[in-house]
PDB file of C-alpha atoms and ligand atoms in Angstrom:
ATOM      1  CA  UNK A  11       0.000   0.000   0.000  1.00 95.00           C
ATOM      2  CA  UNK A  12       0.661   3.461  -0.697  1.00 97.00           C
ATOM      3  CA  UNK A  13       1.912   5.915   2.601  1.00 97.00           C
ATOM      4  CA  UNK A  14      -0.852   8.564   1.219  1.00 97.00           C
ATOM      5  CA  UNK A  15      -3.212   5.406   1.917  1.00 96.00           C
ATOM      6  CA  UNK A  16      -1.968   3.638   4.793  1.00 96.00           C
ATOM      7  CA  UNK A  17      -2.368   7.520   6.701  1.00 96.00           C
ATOM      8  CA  UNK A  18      -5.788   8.070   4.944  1.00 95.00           C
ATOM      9  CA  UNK A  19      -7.097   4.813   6.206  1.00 93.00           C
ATOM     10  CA  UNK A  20      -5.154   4.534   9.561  1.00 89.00           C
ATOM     11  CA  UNK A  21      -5.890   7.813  10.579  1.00 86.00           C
ATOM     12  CA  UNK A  22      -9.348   8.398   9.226  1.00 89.00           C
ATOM     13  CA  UNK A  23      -8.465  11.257   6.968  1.00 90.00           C
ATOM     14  CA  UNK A  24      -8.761  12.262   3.308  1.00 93.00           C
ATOM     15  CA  UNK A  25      -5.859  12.033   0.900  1.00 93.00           C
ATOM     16  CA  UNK A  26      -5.391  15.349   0.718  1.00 95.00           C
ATOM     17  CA  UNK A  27      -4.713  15.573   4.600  1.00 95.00           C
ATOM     18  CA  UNK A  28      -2.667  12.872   4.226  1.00 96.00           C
ATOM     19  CA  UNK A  29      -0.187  14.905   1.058  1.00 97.00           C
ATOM     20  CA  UNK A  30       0.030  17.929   3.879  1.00 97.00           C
ATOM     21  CA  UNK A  31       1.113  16.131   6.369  1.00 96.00           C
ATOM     22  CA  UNK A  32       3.590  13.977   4.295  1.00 97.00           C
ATOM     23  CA  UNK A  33       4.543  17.249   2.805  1.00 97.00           C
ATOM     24  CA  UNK A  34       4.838  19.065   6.018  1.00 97.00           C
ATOM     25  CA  UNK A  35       7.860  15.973   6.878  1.00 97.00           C
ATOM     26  CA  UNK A  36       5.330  14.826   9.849  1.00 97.00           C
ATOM     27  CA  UNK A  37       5.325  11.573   8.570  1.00 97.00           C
ATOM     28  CA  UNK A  38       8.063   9.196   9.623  1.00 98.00           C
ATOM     29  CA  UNK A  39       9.292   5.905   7.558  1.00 98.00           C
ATOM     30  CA  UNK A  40      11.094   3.525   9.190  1.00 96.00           C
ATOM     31  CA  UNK A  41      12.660   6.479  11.690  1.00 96.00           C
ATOM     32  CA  UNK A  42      13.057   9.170   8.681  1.00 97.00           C
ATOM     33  CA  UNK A  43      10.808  11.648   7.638  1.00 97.00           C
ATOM     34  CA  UNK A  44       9.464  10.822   4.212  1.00 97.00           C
ATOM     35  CA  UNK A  45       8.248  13.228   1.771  1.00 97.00           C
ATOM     36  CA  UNK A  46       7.051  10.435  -0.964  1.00 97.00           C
ATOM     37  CA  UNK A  47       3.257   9.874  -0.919  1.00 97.00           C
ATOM     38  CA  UNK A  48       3.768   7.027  -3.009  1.00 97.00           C
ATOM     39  CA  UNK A  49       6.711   5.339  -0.764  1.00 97.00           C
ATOM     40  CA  UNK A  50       5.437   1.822  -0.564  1.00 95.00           C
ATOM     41  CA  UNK A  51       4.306   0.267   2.857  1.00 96.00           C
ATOM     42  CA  UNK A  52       4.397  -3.072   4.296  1.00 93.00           C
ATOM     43  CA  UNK A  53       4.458  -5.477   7.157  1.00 92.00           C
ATOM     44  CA  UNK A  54       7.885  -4.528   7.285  1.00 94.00           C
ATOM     45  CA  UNK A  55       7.612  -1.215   7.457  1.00 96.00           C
ATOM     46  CA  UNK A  56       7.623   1.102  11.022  1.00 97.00           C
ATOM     47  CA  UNK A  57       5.301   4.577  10.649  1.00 97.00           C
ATOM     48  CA  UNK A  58       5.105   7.157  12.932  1.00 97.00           C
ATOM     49  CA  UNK A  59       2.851  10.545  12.725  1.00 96.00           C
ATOM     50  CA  UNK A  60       4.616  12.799  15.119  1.00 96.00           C
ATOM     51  CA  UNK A  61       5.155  11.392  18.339  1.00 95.00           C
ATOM     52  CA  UNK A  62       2.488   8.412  17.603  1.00 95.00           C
ATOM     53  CA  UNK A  63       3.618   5.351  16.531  1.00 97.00           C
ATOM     54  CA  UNK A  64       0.681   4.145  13.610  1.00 96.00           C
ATOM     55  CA  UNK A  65       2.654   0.765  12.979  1.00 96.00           C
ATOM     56  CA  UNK A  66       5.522  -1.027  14.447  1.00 96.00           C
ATOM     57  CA  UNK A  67       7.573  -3.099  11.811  1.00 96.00           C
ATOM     58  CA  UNK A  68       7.502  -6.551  12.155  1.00 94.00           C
ATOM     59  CA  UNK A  69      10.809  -8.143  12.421  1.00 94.00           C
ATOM     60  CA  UNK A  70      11.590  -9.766   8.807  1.00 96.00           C
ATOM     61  CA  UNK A  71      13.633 -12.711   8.750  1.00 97.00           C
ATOM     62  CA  UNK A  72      15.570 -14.245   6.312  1.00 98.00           C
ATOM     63  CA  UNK A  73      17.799 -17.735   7.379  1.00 98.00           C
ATOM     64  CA  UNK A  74      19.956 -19.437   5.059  1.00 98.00           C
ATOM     65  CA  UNK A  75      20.308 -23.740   5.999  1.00 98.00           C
ATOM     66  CA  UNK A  76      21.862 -26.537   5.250  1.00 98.00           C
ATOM     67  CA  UNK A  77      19.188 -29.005   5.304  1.00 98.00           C
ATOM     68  CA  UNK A  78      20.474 -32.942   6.329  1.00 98.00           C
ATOM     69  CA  UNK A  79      18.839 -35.904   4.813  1.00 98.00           C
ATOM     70  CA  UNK A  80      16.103 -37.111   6.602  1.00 97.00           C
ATOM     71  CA  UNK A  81      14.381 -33.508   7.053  1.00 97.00           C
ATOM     72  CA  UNK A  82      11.497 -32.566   5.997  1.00 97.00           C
ATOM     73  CA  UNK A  83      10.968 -29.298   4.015  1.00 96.00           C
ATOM     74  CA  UNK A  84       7.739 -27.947   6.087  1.00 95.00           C
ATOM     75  CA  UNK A  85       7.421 -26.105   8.844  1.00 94.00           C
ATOM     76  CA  UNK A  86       5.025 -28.874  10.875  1.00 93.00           C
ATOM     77  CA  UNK A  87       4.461 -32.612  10.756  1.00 93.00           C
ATOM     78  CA  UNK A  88       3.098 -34.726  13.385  1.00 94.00           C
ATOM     79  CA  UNK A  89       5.831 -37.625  12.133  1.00 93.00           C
ATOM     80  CA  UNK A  90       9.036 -36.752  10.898  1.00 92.00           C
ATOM     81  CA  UNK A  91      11.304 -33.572  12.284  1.00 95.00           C
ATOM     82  CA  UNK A  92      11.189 -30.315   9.984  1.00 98.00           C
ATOM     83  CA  UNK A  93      13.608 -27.640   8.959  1.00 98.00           C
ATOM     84  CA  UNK A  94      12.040 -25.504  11.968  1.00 98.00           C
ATOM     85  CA  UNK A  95      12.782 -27.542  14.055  1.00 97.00           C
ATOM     86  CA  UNK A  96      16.491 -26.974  13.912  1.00 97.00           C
ATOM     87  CA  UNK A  97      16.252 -23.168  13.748  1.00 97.00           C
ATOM     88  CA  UNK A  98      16.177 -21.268  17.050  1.00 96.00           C
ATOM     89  CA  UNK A  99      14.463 -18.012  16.955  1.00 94.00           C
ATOM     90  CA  UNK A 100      11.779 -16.941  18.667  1.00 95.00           C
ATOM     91  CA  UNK A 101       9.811 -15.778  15.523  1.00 94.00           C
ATOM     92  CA  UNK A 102      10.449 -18.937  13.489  1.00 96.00           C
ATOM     93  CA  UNK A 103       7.136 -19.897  13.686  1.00 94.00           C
ATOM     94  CA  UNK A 104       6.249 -17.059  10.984  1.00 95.00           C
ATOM     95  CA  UNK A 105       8.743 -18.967   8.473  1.00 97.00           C
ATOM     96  CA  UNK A 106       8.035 -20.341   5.159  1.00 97.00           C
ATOM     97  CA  UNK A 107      10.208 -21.900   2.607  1.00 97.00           C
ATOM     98  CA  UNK A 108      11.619 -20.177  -0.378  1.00 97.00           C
ATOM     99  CA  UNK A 109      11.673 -23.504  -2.487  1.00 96.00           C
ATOM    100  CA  UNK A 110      11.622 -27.005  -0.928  1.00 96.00           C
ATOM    101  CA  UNK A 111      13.888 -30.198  -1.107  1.00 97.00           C
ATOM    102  CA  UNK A 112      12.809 -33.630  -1.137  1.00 97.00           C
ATOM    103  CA  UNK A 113      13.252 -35.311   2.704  1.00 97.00           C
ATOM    104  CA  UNK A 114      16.319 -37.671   0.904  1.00 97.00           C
ATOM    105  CA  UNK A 115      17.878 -34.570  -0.412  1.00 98.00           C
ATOM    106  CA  UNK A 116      20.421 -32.649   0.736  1.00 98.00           C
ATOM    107  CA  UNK A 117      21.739 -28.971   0.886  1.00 98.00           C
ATOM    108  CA  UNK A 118      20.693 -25.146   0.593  1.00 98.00           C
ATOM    109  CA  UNK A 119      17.496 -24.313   1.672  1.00 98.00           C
ATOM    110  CA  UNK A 120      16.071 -20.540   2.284  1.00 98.00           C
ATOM    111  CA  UNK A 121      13.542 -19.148   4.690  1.00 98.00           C
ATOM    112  CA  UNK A 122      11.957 -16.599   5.071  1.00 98.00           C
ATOM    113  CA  UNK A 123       8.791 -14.390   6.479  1.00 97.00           C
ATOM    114  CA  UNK A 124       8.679 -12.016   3.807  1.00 96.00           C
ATOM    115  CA  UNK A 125       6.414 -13.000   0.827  1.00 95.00           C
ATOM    116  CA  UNK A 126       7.271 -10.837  -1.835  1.00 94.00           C
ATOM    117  CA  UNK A 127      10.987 -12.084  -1.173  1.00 96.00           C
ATOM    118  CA  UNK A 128      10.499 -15.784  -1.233  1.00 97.00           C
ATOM    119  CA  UNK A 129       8.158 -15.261  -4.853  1.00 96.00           C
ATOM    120  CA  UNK A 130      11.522 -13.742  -6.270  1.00 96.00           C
ATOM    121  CA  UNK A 131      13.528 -17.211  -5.234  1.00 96.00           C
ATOM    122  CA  UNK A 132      10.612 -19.401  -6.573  1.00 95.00           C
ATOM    123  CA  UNK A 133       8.777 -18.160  -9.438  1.00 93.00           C
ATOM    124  CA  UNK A 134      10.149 -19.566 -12.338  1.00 87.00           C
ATOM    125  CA  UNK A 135       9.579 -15.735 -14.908  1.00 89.00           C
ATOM    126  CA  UNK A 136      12.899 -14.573 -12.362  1.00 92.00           C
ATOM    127  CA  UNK A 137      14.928 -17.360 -13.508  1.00 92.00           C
ATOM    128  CA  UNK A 138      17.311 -18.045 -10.576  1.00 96.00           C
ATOM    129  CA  UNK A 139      19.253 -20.690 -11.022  1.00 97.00           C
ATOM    130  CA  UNK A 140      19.300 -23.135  -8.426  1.00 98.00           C
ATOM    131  CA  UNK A 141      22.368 -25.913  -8.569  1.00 98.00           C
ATOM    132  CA  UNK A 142      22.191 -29.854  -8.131  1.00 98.00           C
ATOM    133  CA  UNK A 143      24.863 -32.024  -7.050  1.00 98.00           C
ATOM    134  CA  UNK A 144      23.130 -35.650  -8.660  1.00 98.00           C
ATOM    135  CA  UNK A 145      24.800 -38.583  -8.048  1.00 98.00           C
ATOM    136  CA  UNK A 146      22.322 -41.792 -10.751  1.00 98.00           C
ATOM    137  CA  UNK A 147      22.329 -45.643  -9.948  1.00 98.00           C
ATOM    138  CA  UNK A 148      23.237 -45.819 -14.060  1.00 98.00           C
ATOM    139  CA  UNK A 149      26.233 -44.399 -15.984  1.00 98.00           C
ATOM    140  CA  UNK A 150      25.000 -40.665 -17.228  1.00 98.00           C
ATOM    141  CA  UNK A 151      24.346 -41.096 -21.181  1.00 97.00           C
ATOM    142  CA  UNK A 152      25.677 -38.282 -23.544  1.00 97.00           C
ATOM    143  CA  UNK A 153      22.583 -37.501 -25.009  1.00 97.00           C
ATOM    144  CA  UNK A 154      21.325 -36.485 -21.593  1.00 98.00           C
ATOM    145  CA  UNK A 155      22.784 -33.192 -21.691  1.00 98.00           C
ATOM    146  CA  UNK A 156      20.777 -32.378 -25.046  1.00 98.00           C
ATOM    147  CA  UNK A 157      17.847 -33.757 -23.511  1.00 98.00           C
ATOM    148  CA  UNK A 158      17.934 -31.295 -20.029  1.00 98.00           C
ATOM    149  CA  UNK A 159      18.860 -28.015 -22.598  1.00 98.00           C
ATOM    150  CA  UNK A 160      15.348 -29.512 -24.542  1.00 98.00           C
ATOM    151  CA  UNK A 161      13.377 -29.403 -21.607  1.00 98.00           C
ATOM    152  CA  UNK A 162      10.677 -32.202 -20.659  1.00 98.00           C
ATOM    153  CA  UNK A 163       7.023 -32.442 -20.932  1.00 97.00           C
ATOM    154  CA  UNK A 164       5.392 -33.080 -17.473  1.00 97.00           C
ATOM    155  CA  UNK A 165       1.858 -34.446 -18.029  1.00 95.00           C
ATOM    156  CA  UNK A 166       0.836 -33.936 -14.444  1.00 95.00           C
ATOM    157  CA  UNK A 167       1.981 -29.738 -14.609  1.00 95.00           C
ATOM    158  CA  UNK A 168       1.308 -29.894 -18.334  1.00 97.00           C
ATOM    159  CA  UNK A 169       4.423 -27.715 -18.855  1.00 96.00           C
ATOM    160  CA  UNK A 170       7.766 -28.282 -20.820  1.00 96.00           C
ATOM    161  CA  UNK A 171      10.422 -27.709 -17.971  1.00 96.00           C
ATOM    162  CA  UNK A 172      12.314 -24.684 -18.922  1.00 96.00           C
ATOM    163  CA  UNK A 173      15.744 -25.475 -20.609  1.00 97.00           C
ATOM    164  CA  UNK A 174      18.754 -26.852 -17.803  1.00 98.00           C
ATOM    165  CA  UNK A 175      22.099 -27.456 -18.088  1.00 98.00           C
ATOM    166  CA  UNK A 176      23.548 -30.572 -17.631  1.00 98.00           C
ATOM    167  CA  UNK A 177      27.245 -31.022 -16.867  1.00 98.00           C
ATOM    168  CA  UNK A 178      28.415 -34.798 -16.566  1.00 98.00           C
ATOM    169  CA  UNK A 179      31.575 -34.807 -13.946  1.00 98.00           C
ATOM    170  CA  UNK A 180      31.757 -38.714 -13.706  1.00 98.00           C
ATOM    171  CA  UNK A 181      30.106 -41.541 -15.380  1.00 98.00           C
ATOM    172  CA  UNK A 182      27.356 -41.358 -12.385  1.00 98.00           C
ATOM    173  CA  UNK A 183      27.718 -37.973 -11.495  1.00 98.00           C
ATOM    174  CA  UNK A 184      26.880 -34.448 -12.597  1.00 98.00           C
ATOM    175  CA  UNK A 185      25.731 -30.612 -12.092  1.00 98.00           C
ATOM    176  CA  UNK A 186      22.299 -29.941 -12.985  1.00 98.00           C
ATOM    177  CA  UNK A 187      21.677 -26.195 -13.069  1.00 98.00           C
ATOM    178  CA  UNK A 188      17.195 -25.492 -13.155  1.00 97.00           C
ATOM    179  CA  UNK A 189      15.603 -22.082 -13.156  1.00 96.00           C
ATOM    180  CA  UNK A 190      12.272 -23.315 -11.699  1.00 95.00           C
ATOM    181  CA  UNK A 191      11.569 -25.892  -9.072  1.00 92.00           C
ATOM    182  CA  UNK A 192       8.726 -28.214  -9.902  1.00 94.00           C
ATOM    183  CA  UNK A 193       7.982 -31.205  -7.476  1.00 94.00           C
ATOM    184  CA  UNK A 194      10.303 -34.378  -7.610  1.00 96.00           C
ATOM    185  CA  UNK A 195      12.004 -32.398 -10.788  1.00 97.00           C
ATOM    186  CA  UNK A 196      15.179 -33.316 -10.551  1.00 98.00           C
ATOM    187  CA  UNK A 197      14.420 -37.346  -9.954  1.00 98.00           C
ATOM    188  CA  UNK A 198      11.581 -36.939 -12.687  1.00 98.00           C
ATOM    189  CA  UNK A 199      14.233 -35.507 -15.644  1.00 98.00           C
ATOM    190  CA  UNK A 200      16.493 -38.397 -14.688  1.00 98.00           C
ATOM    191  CA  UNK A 201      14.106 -41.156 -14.804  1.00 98.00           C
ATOM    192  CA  UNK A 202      13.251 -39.623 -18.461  1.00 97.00           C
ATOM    193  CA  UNK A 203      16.301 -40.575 -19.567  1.00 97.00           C
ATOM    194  CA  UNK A 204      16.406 -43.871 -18.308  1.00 97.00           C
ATOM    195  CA  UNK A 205      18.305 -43.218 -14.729  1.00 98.00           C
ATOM    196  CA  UNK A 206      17.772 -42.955 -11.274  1.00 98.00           C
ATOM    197  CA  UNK A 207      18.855 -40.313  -8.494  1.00 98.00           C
ATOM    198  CA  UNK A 208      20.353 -41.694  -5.709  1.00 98.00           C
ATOM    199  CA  UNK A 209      21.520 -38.806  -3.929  1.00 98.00           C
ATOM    200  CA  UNK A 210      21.320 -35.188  -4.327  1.00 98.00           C
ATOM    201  CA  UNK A 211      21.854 -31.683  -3.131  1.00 98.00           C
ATOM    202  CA  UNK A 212      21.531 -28.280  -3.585  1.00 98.00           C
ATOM    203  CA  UNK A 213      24.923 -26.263  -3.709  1.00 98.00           C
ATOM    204  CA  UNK A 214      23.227 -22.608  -4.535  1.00 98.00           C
ATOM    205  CA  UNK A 215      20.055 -20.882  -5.500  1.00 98.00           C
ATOM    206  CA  UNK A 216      20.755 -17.911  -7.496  1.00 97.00           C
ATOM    207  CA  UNK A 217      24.649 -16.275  -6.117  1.00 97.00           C
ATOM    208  CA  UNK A 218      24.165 -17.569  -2.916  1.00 98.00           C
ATOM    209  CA  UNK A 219      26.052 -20.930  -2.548  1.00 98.00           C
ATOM    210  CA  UNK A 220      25.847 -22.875   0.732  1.00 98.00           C
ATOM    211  CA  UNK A 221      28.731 -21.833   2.925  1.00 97.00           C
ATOM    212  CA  UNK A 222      31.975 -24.300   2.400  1.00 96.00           C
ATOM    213  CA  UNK A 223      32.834 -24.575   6.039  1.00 97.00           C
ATOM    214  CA  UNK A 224      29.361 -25.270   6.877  1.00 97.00           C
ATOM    215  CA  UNK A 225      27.886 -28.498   8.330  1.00 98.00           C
ATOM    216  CA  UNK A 226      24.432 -30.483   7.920  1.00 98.00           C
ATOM    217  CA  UNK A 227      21.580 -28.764  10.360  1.00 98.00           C
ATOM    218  CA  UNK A 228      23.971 -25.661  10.591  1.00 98.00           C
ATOM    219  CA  UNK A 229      21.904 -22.208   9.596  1.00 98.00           C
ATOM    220  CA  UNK A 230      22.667 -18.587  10.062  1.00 98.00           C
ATOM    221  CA  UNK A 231      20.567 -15.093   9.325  1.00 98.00           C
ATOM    222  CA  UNK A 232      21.339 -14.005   5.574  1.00 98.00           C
ATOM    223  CA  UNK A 233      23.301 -10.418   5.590  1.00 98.00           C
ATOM    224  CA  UNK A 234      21.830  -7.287   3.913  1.00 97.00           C
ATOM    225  CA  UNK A 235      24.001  -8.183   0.762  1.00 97.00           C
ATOM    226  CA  UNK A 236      22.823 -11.821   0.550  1.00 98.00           C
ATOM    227  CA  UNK A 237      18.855 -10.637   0.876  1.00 97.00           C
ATOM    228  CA  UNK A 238      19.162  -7.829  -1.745  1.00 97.00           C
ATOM    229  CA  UNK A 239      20.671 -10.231  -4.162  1.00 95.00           C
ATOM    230  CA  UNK A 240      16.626 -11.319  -4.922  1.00 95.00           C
TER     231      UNK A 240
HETATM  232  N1  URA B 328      14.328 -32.146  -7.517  1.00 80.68           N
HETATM  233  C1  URA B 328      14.033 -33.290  -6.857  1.00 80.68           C
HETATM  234  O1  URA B 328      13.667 -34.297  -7.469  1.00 80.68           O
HETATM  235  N2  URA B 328      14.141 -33.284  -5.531  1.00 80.68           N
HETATM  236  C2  URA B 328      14.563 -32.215  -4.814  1.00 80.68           C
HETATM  237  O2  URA B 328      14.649 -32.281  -3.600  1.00 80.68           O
HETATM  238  C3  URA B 328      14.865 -31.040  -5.510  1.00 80.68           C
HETATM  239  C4  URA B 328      14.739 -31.019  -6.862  1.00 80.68           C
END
């Protein structure tokens, strides 16, 4: 929402009240005074009028992890231990995921409680590449690699997956680079051309790569520089 709309409706005043006191730099955006009736305001976002505080900012988190095998990607289950569960924060209960991973899969995972953030990870018009460590029960056949850049039709989405890159590094292992995330993708592109994942993991979605030094279960807050990168 608009600040000339967020003071019109939280203060129960016209627009045009709300310009002259925007204009007048009584308005207050995140601790400044802002003279932009059109400065954009969210959950995220801290308001004051004056002395009166109109809306706090919620606190907006943003956690890189290393997710183990065995893990689910959710944020409950009633069965099987989640990716929550090994995050310690007192707001983690307001965390989604910014693109899951399979409970037998390993590797990068991102979460977050900001919306519009996580829809720039996921949604596959942005295009972030996100990078696959695939290890196949059969040797990986040439041909594959044309196959991956050709993309697949999935019957169940009924979509052809967008064109990946597929870069053999042994005769059962390779580097699959995808710019969407559709459900069981990786194991579904695989058993197209005749194979079989049987183990995988996510080195890096977009620039940000999982941290070398890090460990399974390990997580840490992303820095200003990692968030704006989406
Ligand atoms: N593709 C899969 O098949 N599984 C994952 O966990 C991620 C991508």
């Amino acid at each position: 929402m608009k600040l000339d709309r967020f003071l019109a409706k939280q203060s129960s005043m016209g627009r045009t009240a709300a310009h002259r006191l925007i204009a007048a730099r009584r308005v207050r955006v995140d601790g400044h005074p802002c003279t932009d009736n059109q400065q954009e305001v969210g959950r995220f976002t801290r308001i004051e009028l004056d002395e009166t505080l109109l809306q706090e900012a919620e606190r907006a988190l943003y956690i890189l992890l290393y997710k183990p095998v065995g893990i689910l990607s959710a944020t409950t289950d009633p069965q099987h231990p989640t990716v929550i569960d090994l995050i310690s924060d007192p707001d983690k209960h307001s965390l989604h995921l910014a693109g899951r991973l399979d409970r037998n899969t390993s590797g990068l995972v991102l979460l977050t409680n900001d919306g519009r953030w996580s829809k720039r990870v996921t949604e596959p018009l942005e295009h972030v590449a996100k990078v696959y460590l695939v290890e196949t029960a059969e040797v990986i056949v040439p041909e594959a690699v044309a196959a991956f850049a050709a993309g697949f039709y999935f019957h169940t989405e009924d979509l052809m997956t967008l064109p990946a890159q597929l870069e053999i590094l042994a005769p059962r292992q390779a580097r699959l680079t995808l710019y969407e995330g559709r459900y069981h993708q990786v194991k579904r592109m695989f058993h197209r051309v005749g194979n079989r994942v049987t183990a995988l993991h996510r080195e890096s979605i977009g620039a940000l790569h999982l941290p070398p030094d890090f460990t399974p279960g390990q997580w840490r807050p992303l820095t200003p520089n990692e968030i704006a990168l989406f």
